[in-house]
PDB file of C-alpha atoms in Angstrom:
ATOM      1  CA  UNK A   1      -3.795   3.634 -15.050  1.00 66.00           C
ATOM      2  CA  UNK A   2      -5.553   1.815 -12.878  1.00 92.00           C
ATOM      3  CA  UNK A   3      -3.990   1.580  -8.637  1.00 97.00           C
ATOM      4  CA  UNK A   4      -4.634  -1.309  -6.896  1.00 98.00           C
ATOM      5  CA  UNK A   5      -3.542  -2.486  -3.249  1.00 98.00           C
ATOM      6  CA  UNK A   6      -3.024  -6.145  -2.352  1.00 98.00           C
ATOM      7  CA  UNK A   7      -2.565  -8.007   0.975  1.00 98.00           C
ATOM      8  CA  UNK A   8      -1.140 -11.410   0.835  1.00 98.00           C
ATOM      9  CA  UNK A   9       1.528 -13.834   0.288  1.00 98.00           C
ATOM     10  CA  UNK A  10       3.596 -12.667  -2.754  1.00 98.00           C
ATOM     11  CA  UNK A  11       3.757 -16.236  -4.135  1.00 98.00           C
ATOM     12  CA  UNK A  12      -0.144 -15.583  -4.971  1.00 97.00           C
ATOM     13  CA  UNK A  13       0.650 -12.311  -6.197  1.00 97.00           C
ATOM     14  CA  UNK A  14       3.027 -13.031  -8.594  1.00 97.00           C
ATOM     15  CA  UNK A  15       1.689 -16.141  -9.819  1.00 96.00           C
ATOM     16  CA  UNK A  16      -1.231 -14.048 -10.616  1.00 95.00           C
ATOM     17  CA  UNK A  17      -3.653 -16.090  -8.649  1.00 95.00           C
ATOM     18  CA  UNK A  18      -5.471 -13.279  -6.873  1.00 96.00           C
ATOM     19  CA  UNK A  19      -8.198 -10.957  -8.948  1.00 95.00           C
ATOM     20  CA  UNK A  20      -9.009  -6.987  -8.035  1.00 94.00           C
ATOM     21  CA  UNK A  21     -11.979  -5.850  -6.937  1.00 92.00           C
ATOM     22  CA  UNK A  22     -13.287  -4.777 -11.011  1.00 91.00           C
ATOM     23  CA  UNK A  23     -12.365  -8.045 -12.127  1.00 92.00           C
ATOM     24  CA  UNK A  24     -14.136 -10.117  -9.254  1.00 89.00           C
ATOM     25  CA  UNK A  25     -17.306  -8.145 -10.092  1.00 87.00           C
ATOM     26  CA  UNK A  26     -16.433  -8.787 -13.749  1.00 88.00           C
ATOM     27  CA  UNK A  27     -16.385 -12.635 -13.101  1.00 87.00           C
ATOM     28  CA  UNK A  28     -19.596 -12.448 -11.025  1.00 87.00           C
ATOM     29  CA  UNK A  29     -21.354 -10.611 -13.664  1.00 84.00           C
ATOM     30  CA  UNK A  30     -19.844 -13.698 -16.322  1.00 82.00           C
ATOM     31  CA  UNK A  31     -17.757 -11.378 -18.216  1.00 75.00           C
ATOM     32  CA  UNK A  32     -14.208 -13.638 -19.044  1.00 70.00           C
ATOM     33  CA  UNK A  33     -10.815 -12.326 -17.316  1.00 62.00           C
ATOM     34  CA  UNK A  34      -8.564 -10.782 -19.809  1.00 56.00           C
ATOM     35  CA  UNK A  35      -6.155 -13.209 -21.993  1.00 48.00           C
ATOM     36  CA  UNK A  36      -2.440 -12.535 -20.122  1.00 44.00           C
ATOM     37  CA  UNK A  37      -4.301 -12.678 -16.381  1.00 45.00           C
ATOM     38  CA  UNK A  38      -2.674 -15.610 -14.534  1.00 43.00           C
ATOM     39  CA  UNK A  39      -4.906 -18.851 -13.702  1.00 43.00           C
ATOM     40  CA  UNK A  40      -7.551 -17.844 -16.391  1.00 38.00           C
ATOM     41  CA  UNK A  41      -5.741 -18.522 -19.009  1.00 37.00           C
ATOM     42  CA  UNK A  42      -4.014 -21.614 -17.694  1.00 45.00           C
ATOM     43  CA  UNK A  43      -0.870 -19.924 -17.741  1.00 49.00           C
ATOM     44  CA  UNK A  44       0.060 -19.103 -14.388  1.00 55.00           C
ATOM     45  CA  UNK A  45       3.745 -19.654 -13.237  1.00 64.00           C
ATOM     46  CA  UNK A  46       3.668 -22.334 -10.814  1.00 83.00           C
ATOM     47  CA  UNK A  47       3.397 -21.502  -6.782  1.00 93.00           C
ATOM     48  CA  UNK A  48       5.809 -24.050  -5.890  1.00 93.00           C
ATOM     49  CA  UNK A  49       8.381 -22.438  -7.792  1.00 94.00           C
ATOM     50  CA  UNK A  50       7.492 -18.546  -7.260  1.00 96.00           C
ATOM     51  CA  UNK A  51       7.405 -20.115  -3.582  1.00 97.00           C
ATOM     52  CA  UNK A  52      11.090 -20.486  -3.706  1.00 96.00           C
ATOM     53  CA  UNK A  53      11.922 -17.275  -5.020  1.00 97.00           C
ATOM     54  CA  UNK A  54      10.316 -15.589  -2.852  1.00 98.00           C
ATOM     55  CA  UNK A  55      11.637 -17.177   0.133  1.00 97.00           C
ATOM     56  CA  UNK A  56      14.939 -17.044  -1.506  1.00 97.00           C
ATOM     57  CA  UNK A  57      14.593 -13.217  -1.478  1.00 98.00           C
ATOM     58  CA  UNK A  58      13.259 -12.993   1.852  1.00 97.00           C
ATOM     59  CA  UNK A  59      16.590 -13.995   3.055  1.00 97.00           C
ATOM     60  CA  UNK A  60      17.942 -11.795   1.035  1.00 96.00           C
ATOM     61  CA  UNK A  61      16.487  -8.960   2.824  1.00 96.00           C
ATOM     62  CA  UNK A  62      16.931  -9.783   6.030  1.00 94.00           C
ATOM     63  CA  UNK A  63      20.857 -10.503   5.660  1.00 94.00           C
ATOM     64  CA  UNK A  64      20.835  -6.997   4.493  1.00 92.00           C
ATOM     65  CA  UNK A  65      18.744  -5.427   7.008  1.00 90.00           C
ATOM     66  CA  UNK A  66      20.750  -7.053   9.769  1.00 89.00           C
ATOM     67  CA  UNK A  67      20.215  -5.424  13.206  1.00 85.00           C
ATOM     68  CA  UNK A  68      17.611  -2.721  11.359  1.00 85.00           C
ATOM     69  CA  UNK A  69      15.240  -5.280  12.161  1.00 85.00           C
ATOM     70  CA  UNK A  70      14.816  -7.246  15.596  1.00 83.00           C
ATOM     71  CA  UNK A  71      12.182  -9.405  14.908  1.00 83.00           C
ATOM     72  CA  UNK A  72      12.140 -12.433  12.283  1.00 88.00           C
ATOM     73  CA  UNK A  73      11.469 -11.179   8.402  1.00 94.00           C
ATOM     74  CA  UNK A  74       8.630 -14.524   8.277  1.00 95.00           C
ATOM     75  CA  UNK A  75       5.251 -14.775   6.910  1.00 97.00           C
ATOM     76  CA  UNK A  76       2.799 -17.576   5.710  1.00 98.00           C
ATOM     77  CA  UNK A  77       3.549 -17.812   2.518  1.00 98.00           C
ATOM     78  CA  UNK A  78       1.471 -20.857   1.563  1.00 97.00           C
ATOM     79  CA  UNK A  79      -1.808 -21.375  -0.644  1.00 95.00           C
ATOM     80  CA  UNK A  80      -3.551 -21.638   2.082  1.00 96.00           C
ATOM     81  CA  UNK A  81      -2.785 -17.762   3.382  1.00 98.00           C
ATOM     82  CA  UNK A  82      -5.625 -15.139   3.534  1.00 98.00           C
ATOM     83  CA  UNK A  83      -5.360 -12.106   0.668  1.00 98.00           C
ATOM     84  CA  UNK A  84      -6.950  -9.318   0.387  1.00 98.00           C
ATOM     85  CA  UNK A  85      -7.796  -6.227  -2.124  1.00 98.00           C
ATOM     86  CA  UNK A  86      -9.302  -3.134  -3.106  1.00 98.00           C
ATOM     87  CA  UNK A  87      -8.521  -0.097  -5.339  1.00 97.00           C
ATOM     88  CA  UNK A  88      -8.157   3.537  -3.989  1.00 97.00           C
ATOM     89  CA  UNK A  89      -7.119   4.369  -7.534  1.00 97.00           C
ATOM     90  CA  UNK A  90      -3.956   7.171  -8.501  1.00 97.00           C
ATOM     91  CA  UNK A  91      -6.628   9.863  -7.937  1.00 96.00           C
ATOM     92  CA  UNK A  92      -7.640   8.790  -3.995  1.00 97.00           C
ATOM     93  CA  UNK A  93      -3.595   7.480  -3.170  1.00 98.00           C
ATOM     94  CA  UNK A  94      -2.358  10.710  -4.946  1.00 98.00           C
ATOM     95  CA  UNK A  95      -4.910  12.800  -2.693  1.00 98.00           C
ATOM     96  CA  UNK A  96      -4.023  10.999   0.890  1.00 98.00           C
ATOM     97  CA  UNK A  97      -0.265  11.417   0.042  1.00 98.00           C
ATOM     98  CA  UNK A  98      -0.910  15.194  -0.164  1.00 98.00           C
ATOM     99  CA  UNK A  99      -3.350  15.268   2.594  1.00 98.00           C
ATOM    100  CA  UNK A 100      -0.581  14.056   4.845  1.00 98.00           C
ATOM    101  CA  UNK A 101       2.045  16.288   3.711  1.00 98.00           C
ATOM    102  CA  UNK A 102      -0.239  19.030   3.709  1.00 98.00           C
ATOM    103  CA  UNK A 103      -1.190  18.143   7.173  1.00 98.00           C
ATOM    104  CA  UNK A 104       2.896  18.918   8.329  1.00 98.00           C
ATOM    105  CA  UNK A 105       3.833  21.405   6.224  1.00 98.00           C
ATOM    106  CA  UNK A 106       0.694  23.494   7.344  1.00 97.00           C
ATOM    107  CA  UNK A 107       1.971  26.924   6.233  1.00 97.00           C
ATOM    108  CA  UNK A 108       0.958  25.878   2.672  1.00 98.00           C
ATOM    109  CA  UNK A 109      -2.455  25.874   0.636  1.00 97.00           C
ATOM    110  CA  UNK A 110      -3.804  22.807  -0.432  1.00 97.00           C
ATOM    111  CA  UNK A 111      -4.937  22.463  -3.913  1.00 97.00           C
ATOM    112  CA  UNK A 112      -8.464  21.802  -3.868  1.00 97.00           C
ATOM    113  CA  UNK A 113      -8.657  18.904  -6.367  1.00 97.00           C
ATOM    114  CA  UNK A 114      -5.568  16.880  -7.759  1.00 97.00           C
ATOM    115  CA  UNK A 115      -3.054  17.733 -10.393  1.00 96.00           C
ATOM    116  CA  UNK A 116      -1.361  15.506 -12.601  1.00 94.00           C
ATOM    117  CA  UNK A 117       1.783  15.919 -11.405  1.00 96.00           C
ATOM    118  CA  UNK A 118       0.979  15.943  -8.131  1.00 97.00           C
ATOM    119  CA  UNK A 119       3.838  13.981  -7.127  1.00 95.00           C
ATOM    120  CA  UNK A 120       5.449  17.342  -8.097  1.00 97.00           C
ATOM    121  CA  UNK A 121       3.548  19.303  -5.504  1.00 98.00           C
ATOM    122  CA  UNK A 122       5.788  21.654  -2.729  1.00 98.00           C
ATOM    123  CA  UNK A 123       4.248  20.196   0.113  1.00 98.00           C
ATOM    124  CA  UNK A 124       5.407  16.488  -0.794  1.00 98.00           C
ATOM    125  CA  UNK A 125       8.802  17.697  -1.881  1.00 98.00           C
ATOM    126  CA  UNK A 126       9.294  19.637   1.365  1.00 98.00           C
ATOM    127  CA  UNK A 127       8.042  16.031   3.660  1.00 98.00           C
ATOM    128  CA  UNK A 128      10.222  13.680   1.427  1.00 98.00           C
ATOM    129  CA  UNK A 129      13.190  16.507   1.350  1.00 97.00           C
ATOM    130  CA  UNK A 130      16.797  14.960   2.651  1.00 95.00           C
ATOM    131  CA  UNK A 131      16.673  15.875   6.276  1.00 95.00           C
ATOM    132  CA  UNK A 132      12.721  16.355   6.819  1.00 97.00           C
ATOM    133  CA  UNK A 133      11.318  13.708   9.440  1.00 96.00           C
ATOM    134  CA  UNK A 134       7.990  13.020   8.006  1.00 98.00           C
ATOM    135  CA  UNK A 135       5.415  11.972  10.654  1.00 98.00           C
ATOM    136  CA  UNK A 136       3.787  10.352   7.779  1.00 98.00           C
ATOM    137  CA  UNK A 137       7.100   8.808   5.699  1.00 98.00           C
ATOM    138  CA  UNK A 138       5.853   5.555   5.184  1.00 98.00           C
ATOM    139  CA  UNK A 139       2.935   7.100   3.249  1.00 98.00           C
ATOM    140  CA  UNK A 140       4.229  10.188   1.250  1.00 98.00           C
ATOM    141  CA  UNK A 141       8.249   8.540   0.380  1.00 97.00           C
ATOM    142  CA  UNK A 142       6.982   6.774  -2.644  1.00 97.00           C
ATOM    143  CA  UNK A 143       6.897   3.139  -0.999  1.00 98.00           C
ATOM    144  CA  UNK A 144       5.064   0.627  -2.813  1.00 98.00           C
ATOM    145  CA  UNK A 145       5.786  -2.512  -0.748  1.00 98.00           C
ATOM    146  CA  UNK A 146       5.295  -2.897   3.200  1.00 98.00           C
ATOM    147  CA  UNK A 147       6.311  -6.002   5.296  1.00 98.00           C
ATOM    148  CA  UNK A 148       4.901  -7.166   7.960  1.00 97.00           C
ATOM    149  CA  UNK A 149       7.477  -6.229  10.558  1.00 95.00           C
ATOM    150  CA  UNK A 150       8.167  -3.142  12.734  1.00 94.00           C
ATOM    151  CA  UNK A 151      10.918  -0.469  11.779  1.00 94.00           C
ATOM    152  CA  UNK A 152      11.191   2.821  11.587  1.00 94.00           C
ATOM    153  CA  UNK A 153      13.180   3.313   8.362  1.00 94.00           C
ATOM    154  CA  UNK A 154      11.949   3.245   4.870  1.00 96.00           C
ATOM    155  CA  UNK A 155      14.454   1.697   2.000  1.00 96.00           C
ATOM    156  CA  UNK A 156      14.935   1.405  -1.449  1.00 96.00           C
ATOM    157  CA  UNK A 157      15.755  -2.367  -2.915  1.00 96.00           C
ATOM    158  CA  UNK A 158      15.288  -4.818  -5.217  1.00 97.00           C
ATOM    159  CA  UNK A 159      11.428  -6.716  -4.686  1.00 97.00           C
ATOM    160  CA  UNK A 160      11.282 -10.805  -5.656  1.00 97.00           C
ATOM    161  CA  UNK A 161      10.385  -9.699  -9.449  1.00 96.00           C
ATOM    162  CA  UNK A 162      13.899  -7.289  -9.584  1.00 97.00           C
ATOM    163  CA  UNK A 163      12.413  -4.384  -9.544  1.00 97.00           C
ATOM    164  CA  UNK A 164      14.007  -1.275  -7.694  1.00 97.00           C
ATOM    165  CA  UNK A 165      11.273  -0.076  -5.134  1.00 98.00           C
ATOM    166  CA  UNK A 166      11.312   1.689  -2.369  1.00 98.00           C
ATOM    167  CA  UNK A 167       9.534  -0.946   1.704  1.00 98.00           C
ATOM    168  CA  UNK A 168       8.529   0.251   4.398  1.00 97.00           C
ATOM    169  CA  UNK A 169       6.610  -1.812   7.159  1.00 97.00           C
ATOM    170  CA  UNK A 170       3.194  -2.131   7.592  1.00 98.00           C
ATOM    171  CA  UNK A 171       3.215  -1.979  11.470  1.00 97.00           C
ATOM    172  CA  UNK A 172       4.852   1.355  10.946  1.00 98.00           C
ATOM    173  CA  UNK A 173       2.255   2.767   8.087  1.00 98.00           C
ATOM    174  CA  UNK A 174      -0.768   1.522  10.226  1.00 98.00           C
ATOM    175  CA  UNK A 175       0.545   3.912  13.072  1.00 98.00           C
ATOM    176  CA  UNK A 176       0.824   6.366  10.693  1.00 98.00           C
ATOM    177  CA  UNK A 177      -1.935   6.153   9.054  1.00 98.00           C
ATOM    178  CA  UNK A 178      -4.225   6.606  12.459  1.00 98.00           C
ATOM    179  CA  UNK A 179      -1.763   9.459  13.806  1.00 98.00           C
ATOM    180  CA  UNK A 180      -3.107  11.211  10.640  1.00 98.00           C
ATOM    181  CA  UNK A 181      -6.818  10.791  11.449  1.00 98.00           C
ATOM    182  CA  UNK A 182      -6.486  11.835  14.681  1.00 98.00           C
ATOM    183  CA  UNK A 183      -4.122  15.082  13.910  1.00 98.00           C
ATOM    184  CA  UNK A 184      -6.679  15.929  11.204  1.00 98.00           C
ATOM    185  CA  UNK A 185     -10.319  14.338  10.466  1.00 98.00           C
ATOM    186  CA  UNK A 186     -10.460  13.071  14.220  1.00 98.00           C
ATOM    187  CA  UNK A 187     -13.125  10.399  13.084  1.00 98.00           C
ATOM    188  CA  UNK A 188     -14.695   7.609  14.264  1.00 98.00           C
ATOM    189  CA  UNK A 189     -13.912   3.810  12.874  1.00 96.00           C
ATOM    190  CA  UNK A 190     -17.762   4.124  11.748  1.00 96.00           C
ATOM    191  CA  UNK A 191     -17.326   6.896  10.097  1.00 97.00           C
ATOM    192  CA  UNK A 192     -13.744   6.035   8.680  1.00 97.00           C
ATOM    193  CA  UNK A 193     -15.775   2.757   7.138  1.00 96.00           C
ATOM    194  CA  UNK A 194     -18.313   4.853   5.776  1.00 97.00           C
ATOM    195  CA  UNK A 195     -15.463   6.765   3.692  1.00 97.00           C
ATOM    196  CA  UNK A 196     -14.583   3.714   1.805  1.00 96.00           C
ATOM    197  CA  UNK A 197     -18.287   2.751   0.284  1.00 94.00           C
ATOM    198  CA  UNK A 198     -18.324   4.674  -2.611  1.00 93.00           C
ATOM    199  CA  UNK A 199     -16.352   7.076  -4.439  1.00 92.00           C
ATOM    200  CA  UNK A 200     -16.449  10.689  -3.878  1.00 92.00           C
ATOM    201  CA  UNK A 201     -18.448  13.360  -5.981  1.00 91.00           C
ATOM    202  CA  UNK A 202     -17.176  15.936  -6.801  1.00 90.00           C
ATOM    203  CA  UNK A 203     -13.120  14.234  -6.728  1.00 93.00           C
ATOM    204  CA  UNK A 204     -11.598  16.974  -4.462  1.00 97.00           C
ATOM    205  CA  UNK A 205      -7.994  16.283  -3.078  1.00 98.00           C
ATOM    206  CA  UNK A 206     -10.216  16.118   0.856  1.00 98.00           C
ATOM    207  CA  UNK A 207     -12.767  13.653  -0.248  1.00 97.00           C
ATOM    208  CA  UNK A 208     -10.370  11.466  -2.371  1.00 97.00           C
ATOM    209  CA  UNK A 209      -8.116  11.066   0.370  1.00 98.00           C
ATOM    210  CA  UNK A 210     -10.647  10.073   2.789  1.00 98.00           C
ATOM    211  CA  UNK A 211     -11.713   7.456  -0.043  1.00 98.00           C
ATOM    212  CA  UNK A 212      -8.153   6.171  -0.107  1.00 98.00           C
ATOM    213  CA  UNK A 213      -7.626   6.421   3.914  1.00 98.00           C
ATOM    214  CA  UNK A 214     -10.345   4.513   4.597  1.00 98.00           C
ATOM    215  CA  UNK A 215      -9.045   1.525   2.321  1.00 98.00           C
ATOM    216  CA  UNK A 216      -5.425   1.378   3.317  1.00 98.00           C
ATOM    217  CA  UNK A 217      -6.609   1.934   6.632  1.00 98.00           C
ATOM    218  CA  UNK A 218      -8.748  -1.547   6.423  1.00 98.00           C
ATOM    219  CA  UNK A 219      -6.187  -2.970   4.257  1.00 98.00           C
ATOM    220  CA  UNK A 220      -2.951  -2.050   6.992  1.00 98.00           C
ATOM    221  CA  UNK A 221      -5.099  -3.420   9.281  1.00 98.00           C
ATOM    222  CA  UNK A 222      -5.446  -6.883   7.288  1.00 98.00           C
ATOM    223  CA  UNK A 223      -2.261  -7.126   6.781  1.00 98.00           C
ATOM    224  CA  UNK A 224      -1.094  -6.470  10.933  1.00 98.00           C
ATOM    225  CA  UNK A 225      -3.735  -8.894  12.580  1.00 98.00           C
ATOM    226  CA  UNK A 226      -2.521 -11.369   9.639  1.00 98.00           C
ATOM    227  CA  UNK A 227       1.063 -10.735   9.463  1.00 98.00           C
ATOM    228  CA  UNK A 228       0.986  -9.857   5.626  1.00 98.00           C
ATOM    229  CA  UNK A 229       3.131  -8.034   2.886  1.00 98.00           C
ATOM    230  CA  UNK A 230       0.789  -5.276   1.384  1.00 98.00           C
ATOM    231  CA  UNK A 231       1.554  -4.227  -1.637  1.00 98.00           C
ATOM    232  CA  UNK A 232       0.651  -1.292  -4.615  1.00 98.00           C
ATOM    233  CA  UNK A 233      -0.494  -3.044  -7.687  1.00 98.00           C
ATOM    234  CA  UNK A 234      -0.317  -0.167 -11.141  1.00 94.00           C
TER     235      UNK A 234
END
């Protein structure tokens, strides 16, 4: 299954009207999107009205957050809004979540290359254990969703589609994200960019995650200078 990360409003997202990065060099090669895709097919819900909801459940949130937040829960949700995308894939996302929890629970041996259940692995139970404060938890606690607003916490709730997922913030992930680099790799933004080319060969759990840093790392960043929900699309 393929792993996708999107910046952006979440009206475009779930009306469909945004493409990954395999189907925009589909289209530019003239192959058709898939029947089912959104504005392809001339079935995509209607912004105006996933526009509501969406607003609707920003409210929501921020009721519920109360004082857990001290800034306004806003962002541009128009059509007009920037998005942005690219695919680290379960492979390079499953990799950088163990390379962080590797990198604090440093008594343990990495695997060299990924297992399928590697959100099974010892290391990731032991960061996301009740009690453990993860220097990395809005990266290895399972959070598919990120707002554009600093906290501290991470959270489990319902996202504008009803779905039970577990937010964090993308302020918080970005600092995160660079406290990892710098505890580990130590590299340069050159050299970070370089990371995010092409794939790695041979897949190892080191190389993968570098892959997959160096696109949420771009993509956090996207979404802070923007003020932009990111998002995991599987």
């Amino acid at each position: 299954m393929a792993l996708d990360v999107y910046v952006g409003p979440l009206t475009r997202y779930y009306a469909g009207a945004w493409e990954s990065v395999v189907e925009t060099a589909a289209r530019k090669r003239g192959a058709p999107r898939p029947a089912g895709s959104g504005e392809a097919t001339g079935t995509a819900p209607s912004q105006d009205r996933i526009r509501s909801r969406v607003i609707a459940w920003r409210a929501m949130l921020a009721k519920a957050l109360g004082e857990r937040i001290d800034v306004p829960l806003d962002w541009d949700e128009s059509e007009a809004a920037p998005w942005f995308t690219h695919r680290p894939g379960w492979d390079g996302f499953g990799s950088l979540v163990l390379w962080a929890a590797y990198a604090e629970n440093p008594s343990l041996r990495m695997p060299a290359v990924l297992a399928e259940d590697w959100d099974d692995d010892v290391a990731l139970a032991r960061s996301t254990a009740e009690g453990f404060r993860s220097r990395y938890s809005h990266l290895v606690r399972n959070v598919e969703l990120w707002l554009p607003v600093a906290f501290e916490i991470t959270f489990e709730g319902e996202d504008v589609a009803g779905r039970r997922v577990v937010m964090g913030s993308v302020t918080t992930l970005r600092r995160q994200l660079a406290d990892l680099n710098a505890a580990t790799w130590k590299a340069p933004a050159a050299d970070v960019a370089a990371w995010g080319r092409v794939p790695p060969e041979p897949r190892t759990v080191e190389g993968c995650a570098r892959y997959a840093f160096a696109i949420l790392f771009d993509l956090s960043r996207r979404a802070y200078a923007e003020r932009l929900p990111m998002k995991l699309d599987h």
